[in-house]
Structure formats: structure tokens, C-alpha cells
mmCIF file of C-alpha atoms in Angstrom:
data_model
loop_
_atom_site.group_PDB
_atom_site.id
_atom_site.type_symbol
_atom_site.label_atom_id
_atom_site.label_comp_id
_atom_site.label_asym_id
_atom_site.label_seq_id
_atom_site.Cartn_x
_atom_site.Cartn_y
_atom_site.Cartn_z
ATOM 1 C CA ARG A 19 0.000 0.000 0.000
ATOM 2 C CA LYS A 20 1.101 3.534 -0.684
ATOM 3 C CA GLN A 21 0.814 6.403 1.765
ATOM 4 C CA GLY A 22 -2.823 7.467 2.106
ATOM 5 C CA GLY A 23 -4.274 3.947 2.111
ATOM 6 C CA GLY A 24 -4.504 3.418 -1.647
ATOM 7 C CA VAL A 25 -2.958 0.536 -3.551
ATOM 8 C CA SER A 26 0.058 1.381 -5.679
ATOM 9 C CA PRO A 27 -0.496 0.871 -9.440
ATOM 10 C CA SER A 28 2.671 -1.242 -9.505
ATOM 11 C CA GLU A 29 0.816 -3.936 -7.526
ATOM 12 C CA PHE A 30 -1.241 -4.658 -10.638
ATOM 13 C CA TYR A 31 1.664 -4.896 -13.088
ATOM 14 C CA SER A 32 2.374 -8.311 -14.557
ATOM 15 C CA PRO A 33 6.162 -8.809 -14.658
ATOM 16 C CA PHE A 34 5.648 -11.819 -16.918
ATOM 17 C CA LEU A 35 3.838 -9.778 -19.588
ATOM 18 C CA SER A 36 5.964 -6.657 -19.180
ATOM 19 C CA GLU A 37 9.281 -8.483 -19.389
ATOM 20 C CA ARG A 38 8.537 -11.503 -21.584
ATOM 21 C CA LEU A 39 6.675 -9.752 -24.421
ATOM 22 C CA GLY A 40 9.262 -8.415 -26.855
ATOM 23 C CA ILE A 41 8.790 -5.678 -29.425
ATOM 24 C CA GLU A 42 7.371 -8.025 -32.063
ATOM 25 C CA GLU A 43 4.903 -9.585 -29.614
ATOM 26 C CA LEU A 44 3.830 -6.141 -28.396
ATOM 27 C CA ARG A 45 3.512 -4.955 -31.993
ATOM 28 C CA ARG A 46 1.302 -7.915 -32.889
ATOM 29 C CA ASP A 47 -0.787 -7.367 -29.764
ATOM 30 C CA TYR A 48 -1.194 -3.656 -30.562
ATOM 31 C CA PHE A 49 -2.347 -4.325 -34.130
ATOM 32 C CA ILE A 50 -4.943 -6.835 -32.902
ATOM 33 C CA TRP A 51 -6.231 -4.203 -30.467
ATOM 34 C CA ALA A 52 -6.214 -1.498 -33.182
ATOM 35 C CA ALA A 53 -8.106 -3.729 -35.619
ATOM 36 C CA HIS A 54 -10.695 -5.230 -33.286
ATOM 37 C CA GLY A 55 -10.897 -2.780 -30.385
ATOM 38 C CA PRO A 56 -10.852 -3.621 -26.660
ATOM 39 C CA SER A 57 -11.872 -7.132 -25.666
ATOM 40 C CA GLU A 58 -15.083 -7.304 -23.657
ATOM 41 C CA ARG A 59 -14.527 -8.190 -20.020
ATOM 42 C CA GLY A 60 -16.350 -11.160 -18.570
ATOM 43 C CA THR A 61 -16.395 -13.080 -21.841
ATOM 44 C CA THR A 62 -14.320 -16.003 -23.080
ATOM 45 C CA PRO A 63 -11.161 -14.687 -24.804
ATOM 46 C CA GLN A 64 -11.439 -14.971 -28.576
ATOM 47 C CA ALA A 65 -8.754 -15.168 -31.274
ATOM 48 C CA ASN A 66 -8.685 -11.370 -31.427
ATOM 49 C CA PHE A 67 -7.965 -10.917 -27.705
ATOM 50 C CA SER A 68 -5.329 -8.309 -26.939
ATOM 51 C CA PHE A 69 -3.522 -7.530 -23.704
ATOM 52 C CA CYS A 70 -3.737 -3.866 -24.755
ATOM 53 C CA SER A 71 -7.353 -4.105 -23.621
ATOM 54 C CA GLU A 72 -6.000 -4.281 -20.064
ATOM 55 C CA PRO A 73 -3.170 -1.693 -20.060
ATOM 56 C CA TRP A 74 -2.933 -1.691 -16.275
ATOM 57 C CA LEU A 75 -1.108 -5.014 -16.568
ATOM 58 C CA PHE A 76 1.889 -3.362 -18.247
ATOM 59 C CA SER A 77 4.742 -1.612 -16.466
ATOM 60 C CA PRO A 78 5.628 1.977 -17.491
ATOM 61 C CA LEU A 79 8.529 0.637 -19.573
ATOM 62 C CA ALA A 80 6.261 -1.754 -21.495
ATOM 63 C CA LYS A 81 3.704 1.049 -21.996
ATOM 64 C CA SER A 82 6.424 3.313 -23.375
ATOM 65 C CA LYS A 83 7.272 0.611 -25.934
ATOM 66 C CA LEU A 84 3.604 0.415 -26.934
ATOM 67 C CA LEU A 85 3.506 4.197 -27.389
ATOM 68 C CA GLN A 86 6.603 3.980 -29.610
ATOM 69 C CA ILE A 87 4.921 1.265 -31.689
ATOM 70 C CA GLU A 88 1.763 3.380 -32.069
ATOM 71 C CA ALA A 89 3.752 6.514 -32.969
ATOM 72 C CA SER A 90 5.788 4.606 -35.565
ATOM 73 C CA HIS A 91 2.625 3.102 -37.063
ATOM 74 C CA ARG A 92 0.808 6.449 -37.306
ATOM 75 C CA MET A 93 3.900 8.145 -38.717
ATOM 76 C CA GLY A 94 4.154 5.485 -41.428
ATOM 77 C CA ARG A 95 0.482 5.912 -42.296
ATOM 78 C CA SER A 96 0.893 9.692 -42.564
ATOM 79 C CA GLN A 97 3.823 9.261 -44.941
ATOM 80 C CA GLN A 98 1.820 6.744 -46.978
ATOM 81 C CA HIS A 99 -1.080 9.227 -47.225
ATOM 82 C CA ALA A 100 1.364 11.921 -48.404
ATOM 83 C CA MET A 101 2.673 9.656 -51.164
ATOM 84 C CA GLN A 102 -0.868 8.837 -52.251
ATOM 85 C CA ALA A 103 -1.752 12.554 -52.251
ATOM 86 C CA MET A 104 1.176 13.181 -54.608
ATOM 87 C CA LEU A 105 -0.397 10.670 -57.011
ATOM 88 C CA GLY A 106 -3.769 12.383 -56.752
ATOM 89 C CA VAL A 107 -5.363 9.695 -54.603
ATOM 90 C CA VAL A 108 -7.845 11.084 -52.092
ATOM 91 C CA VAL A 109 -7.260 9.508 -48.697
ATOM 92 C CA PRO A 110 -8.824 10.231 -45.292
ATOM 93 C CA ALA A 111 -6.532 12.235 -43.056
ATOM 94 C CA GLU A 112 -6.693 13.868 -39.657
ATOM 95 C CA GLN A 113 -7.625 17.431 -40.633
ATOM 96 C CA GLN A 114 -8.207 18.830 -37.167
ATOM 97 C CA LEU A 115 -6.018 21.805 -36.272
ATOM 98 C CA LEU A 116 -3.810 21.359 -33.220
ATOM 99 C CA PHE A 117 -4.201 24.990 -32.073
ATOM 100 C CA PRO A 118 -6.869 27.659 -32.655
ATOM 101 C CA PRO A 119 -6.193 29.333 -36.042
ATOM 102 C CA THR A 120 -6.580 32.761 -34.411
ATOM 103 C CA ARG A 121 -3.527 32.336 -32.200
ATOM 104 C CA LYS A 122 -2.031 35.748 -31.424
ATOM 105 C CA ARG A 123 1.236 36.309 -33.243
ATOM 106 C CA SER A 124 3.902 38.451 -31.612
ATOM 107 C CA SER A 125 6.283 38.318 -34.582
ATOM 108 C CA SER A 126 5.958 40.393 -37.721
ATOM 109 C CA ARG A 127 6.286 37.524 -40.197
ATOM 110 C CA GLU A 128 3.155 36.416 -42.015
ATOM 111 C CA VAL A 129 2.885 32.642 -42.203
ATOM 112 C CA ALA A 130 1.662 31.109 -45.444
ATOM 113 C CA CYS A 131 -0.239 27.903 -44.700
ATOM 114 C CA ASP A 132 -0.162 25.821 -47.875
ATOM 115 C CA ALA A 133 -2.293 22.843 -46.840
ATOM 116 C CA GLY A 134 -2.056 21.200 -50.276
ATOM 117 C CA LYS A 135 1.736 21.292 -50.370
ATOM 118 C CA ALA A 136 2.016 20.122 -46.756
ATOM 119 C CA ALA A 137 -0.321 17.183 -47.404
ATOM 120 C CA LYS A 138 1.903 15.919 -50.246
ATOM 121 C CA SER A 139 5.138 16.154 -48.276
ATOM 122 C CA PRO A 140 6.338 12.968 -46.528
ATOM 123 C CA PHE A 141 7.856 15.198 -43.815
ATOM 124 C CA PHE A 142 6.603 17.908 -41.496
ATOM 125 C CA VAL A 143 8.935 20.730 -42.531
ATOM 126 C CA LEU A 144 9.352 23.389 -39.848
ATOM 127 C CA THR A 145 10.980 26.625 -41.054
ATOM 128 C CA VAL A 146 11.995 28.982 -38.244
ATOM 129 C CA ARG A 147 14.113 32.049 -37.625
ATOM 130 C CA ARG A 148 16.707 31.839 -34.882
ATOM 131 C CA ASP A 149 15.672 35.170 -33.356
ATOM 132 C CA HIS A 150 11.957 34.250 -33.311
ATOM 133 C CA LEU A 151 12.233 30.560 -32.527
ATOM 134 C CA VAL A 152 9.236 30.121 -30.214
ATOM 135 C CA ASP A 153 6.891 32.391 -32.180
ATOM 136 C CA ASP A 154 7.705 30.784 -35.532
ATOM 137 C CA THR A 155 7.286 27.303 -34.070
ATOM 138 C CA LEU A 156 3.873 28.121 -32.587
ATOM 139 C CA ASP A 157 2.772 29.816 -35.812
ATOM 140 C CA ALA A 158 3.721 26.739 -37.846
ATOM 141 C CA LEU A 159 1.932 24.411 -35.437
ATOM 142 C CA ALA A 160 -1.148 26.646 -35.387
ATOM 143 C CA CYS A 161 -1.782 26.227 -39.107
ATOM 144 C CA SER A 162 -0.916 22.525 -39.299
ATOM 145 C CA VAL A 163 -3.424 19.691 -39.144
ATOM 146 C CA ILE A 164 -2.743 16.745 -36.875
ATOM 147 C CA GLY A 165 -2.163 14.450 -39.859
ATOM 148 C CA ASN A 166 0.885 16.486 -40.889
ATOM 149 C CA LEU A 167 2.245 16.603 -37.349
ATOM 150 C CA LEU A 168 2.428 12.805 -37.317
ATOM 151 C CA LYS A 169 5.080 12.850 -40.048
ATOM 152 C CA PRO A 170 8.859 12.787 -39.376
ATOM 153 C CA LEU A 171 10.142 16.255 -38.512
ATOM 154 C CA ARG A 172 12.546 18.228 -40.703
ATOM 155 C CA VAL A 173 13.802 21.580 -39.366
ATOM 156 C CA VAL A 174 15.043 24.438 -41.538
ATOM 157 C CA PHE A 175 16.638 27.570 -40.104
ATOM 158 C CA GLU A 176 15.574 30.392 -42.407
ATOM 159 C CA GLY A 177 18.455 31.658 -44.552
ATOM 160 C CA GLU A 178 20.703 28.689 -43.749
ATOM 161 C CA PRO A 179 21.509 25.964 -46.307
ATOM 162 C CA ALA A 180 22.005 23.096 -43.845
ATOM 163 C CA ILE A 181 20.080 19.883 -44.597
ATOM 164 C CA ASP A 182 18.463 18.306 -41.559
ATOM 165 C CA GLU A 183 19.977 14.845 -41.130
ATOM 166 C CA GLY A 184 19.406 14.922 -37.382
ATOM 167 C CA GLY A 185 21.918 17.542 -36.252
ATOM 168 C CA VAL A 186 19.754 20.545 -37.179
ATOM 169 C CA ARG A 187 16.752 19.011 -35.443
ATOM 170 C CA LYS A 188 18.809 18.367 -32.306
ATOM 171 C CA GLU A 189 20.072 21.965 -32.287
ATOM 172 C CA PHE A 190 16.505 23.222 -32.757
ATOM 173 C CA PHE A 191 15.223 21.395 -29.680
ATOM 174 C CA GLN A 192 18.199 22.528 -27.603
ATOM 175 C CA LEU A 193 17.581 26.167 -28.532
ATOM 176 C CA LEU A 194 13.820 25.811 -28.063
ATOM 177 C CA CYS A 195 14.213 24.371 -24.551
ATOM 178 C CA GLU A 196 16.617 27.169 -23.619
ATOM 179 C CA ALA A 197 14.106 29.751 -24.854
ATOM 180 C CA LEU A 198 11.124 28.180 -23.077
ATOM 181 C CA PHE A 199 12.930 27.901 -19.747
ATOM 182 C CA ASP A 200 14.397 31.410 -19.933
ATOM 183 C CA ALA A 201 13.093 33.453 -16.986
ATOM 184 C CA ASN A 202 12.373 36.370 -19.331
ATOM 185 C CA PHE A 203 9.981 34.210 -21.358
ATOM 186 C CA GLY A 204 7.879 33.663 -18.251
ATOM 187 C CA MET A 205 6.502 30.218 -18.982
ATOM 188 C CA PHE A 206 8.370 28.418 -16.197
ATOM 189 C CA ALA A 207 9.505 29.508 -12.742
ATOM 190 C CA TRP A 208 12.410 28.030 -10.773
ATOM 191 C CA ASN A 209 11.592 26.585 -7.347
ATOM 192 C CA ALA A 210 14.830 26.773 -5.370
ATOM 193 C CA GLU A 211 13.529 24.604 -2.530
ATOM 194 C CA ALA A 212 12.456 21.731 -4.798
ATOM 195 C CA ARG A 213 15.225 22.496 -7.314
ATOM 196 C CA THR A 214 12.788 22.138 -10.205
ATOM 197 C CA PHE A 215 11.071 24.270 -12.837
ATOM 198 C CA TRP A 216 7.284 24.487 -12.899
ATOM 199 C CA PHE A 217 4.690 26.445 -14.850
ATOM 200 C CA SER A 218 4.602 30.064 -13.785
ATOM 201 C CA THR A 219 1.407 31.201 -12.063
ATOM 202 C CA ALA A 220 2.199 34.843 -12.817
ATOM 203 C CA SER A 221 1.822 34.591 -16.588
ATOM 204 C CA TYR A 222 -0.845 36.657 -18.352
ATOM 205 C CA GLU A 223 -0.509 34.885 -21.697
ATOM 206 C CA ALA A 224 -3.569 33.430 -23.418
ATOM 207 C CA GLU A 225 -4.170 29.697 -23.022
ATOM 208 C CA ALA A 226 -3.346 29.064 -26.703
ATOM 209 C CA GLU A 227 0.169 30.389 -26.109
ATOM 210 C CA PHE A 228 0.904 27.406 -23.892
#
């Protein structure tokens, strides 16, 4: 039991399932769950039974592997849809916007949202300026549908010829984290006692900015 009288979630984990099921077994189990949905409790297990129907059995490590499998699967489907769009094949895609389209912009650059071009690209291409990194990133996300965000990321620093083979993307995330955690940005506040950052309660930014 954990403090407070409740039962710790770890008491329900199945070490046998979490440790014995490898990536291929987890992948097969996930695809059965994705194809047939959750198995109904209280009934005799059928051929399409999946342990994903009972996720509480998996340890956090096993769940993280399942999330990686799902992300890889959805990314592959998004790339496949992009290739089909290039050939003129109409395919269903996730067209919901991630952020409200009326997100306030604090930079002067106007963002051109070419949905047709983005749909045909096998990558989610993010073009940003170094001196407006956060604003340009939010602007690009605000006019992107979820289907495009599931594609592999390619980062382009405006005015720089470097091709993103991984190094540019890594630099982008390093710079973005530095900008977000900068005290002047105001998104996070440092708690000296706990020695951690947490969301600032003194921010007056709109919800969409976060």
C-alpha cells in the first residue's frame, strides 16, 4: 500500500507480460487491439484478444514501448497518405487543427499555410528564424493539421543551407528548450527549494500560447 491507504499501481503490473513480451509480440498485440478494439470483459477470450485491452497489466517501460509502436505506425500511415496525395489519390486524413487558427502572433512575419503542399510532403517541414524561434514554431503548429504533425520532422533555419539529417533538429530542440525555460519568457519559474522548474502562475498569456 502507498501512503494514504490506496494501492500502488505497480501492484497490478504483470512482470511476466511486461518483461517476456518483446517488441514483435507487443507490436502484434497492438495491431490486434487497433483492428478489433478492446476485448469485452467477462467473456471467453477470442482469437482477437489483446492484452492492450487491459493496459494496467503493463509496467511503465512496457507502456512506453507500446507508445513507440503506435507513434511509428501512425507516422508510417501519414507518410503513406502523403505519397498517395502526390499521385492524386484522395485519402482520409486527420484534418483537425492542433491549435486555434486565431492564435495571437507576436512576430511580424506572415505565415503562409499551404495545406495542399504540406499534405503531399512525406515530412513535417518546420521553417523557423533563430531570433523568433518560439513564435515561428507556434505559428507553424497553429496552421498545421494533426495528420501532418504525425510525419517525421525536418527543421530548416531560415536563410541557412544546412540539410536536416538529425543535427539541425537536435540543435533546434536545444535552442527551443533554452528559450522556453528562460526566466524572461515567463513560462516556467524556478523553485529553489524543490530544485525544479514548474509552470509560472504569474503569466498573463492566453491559453493558446501554452
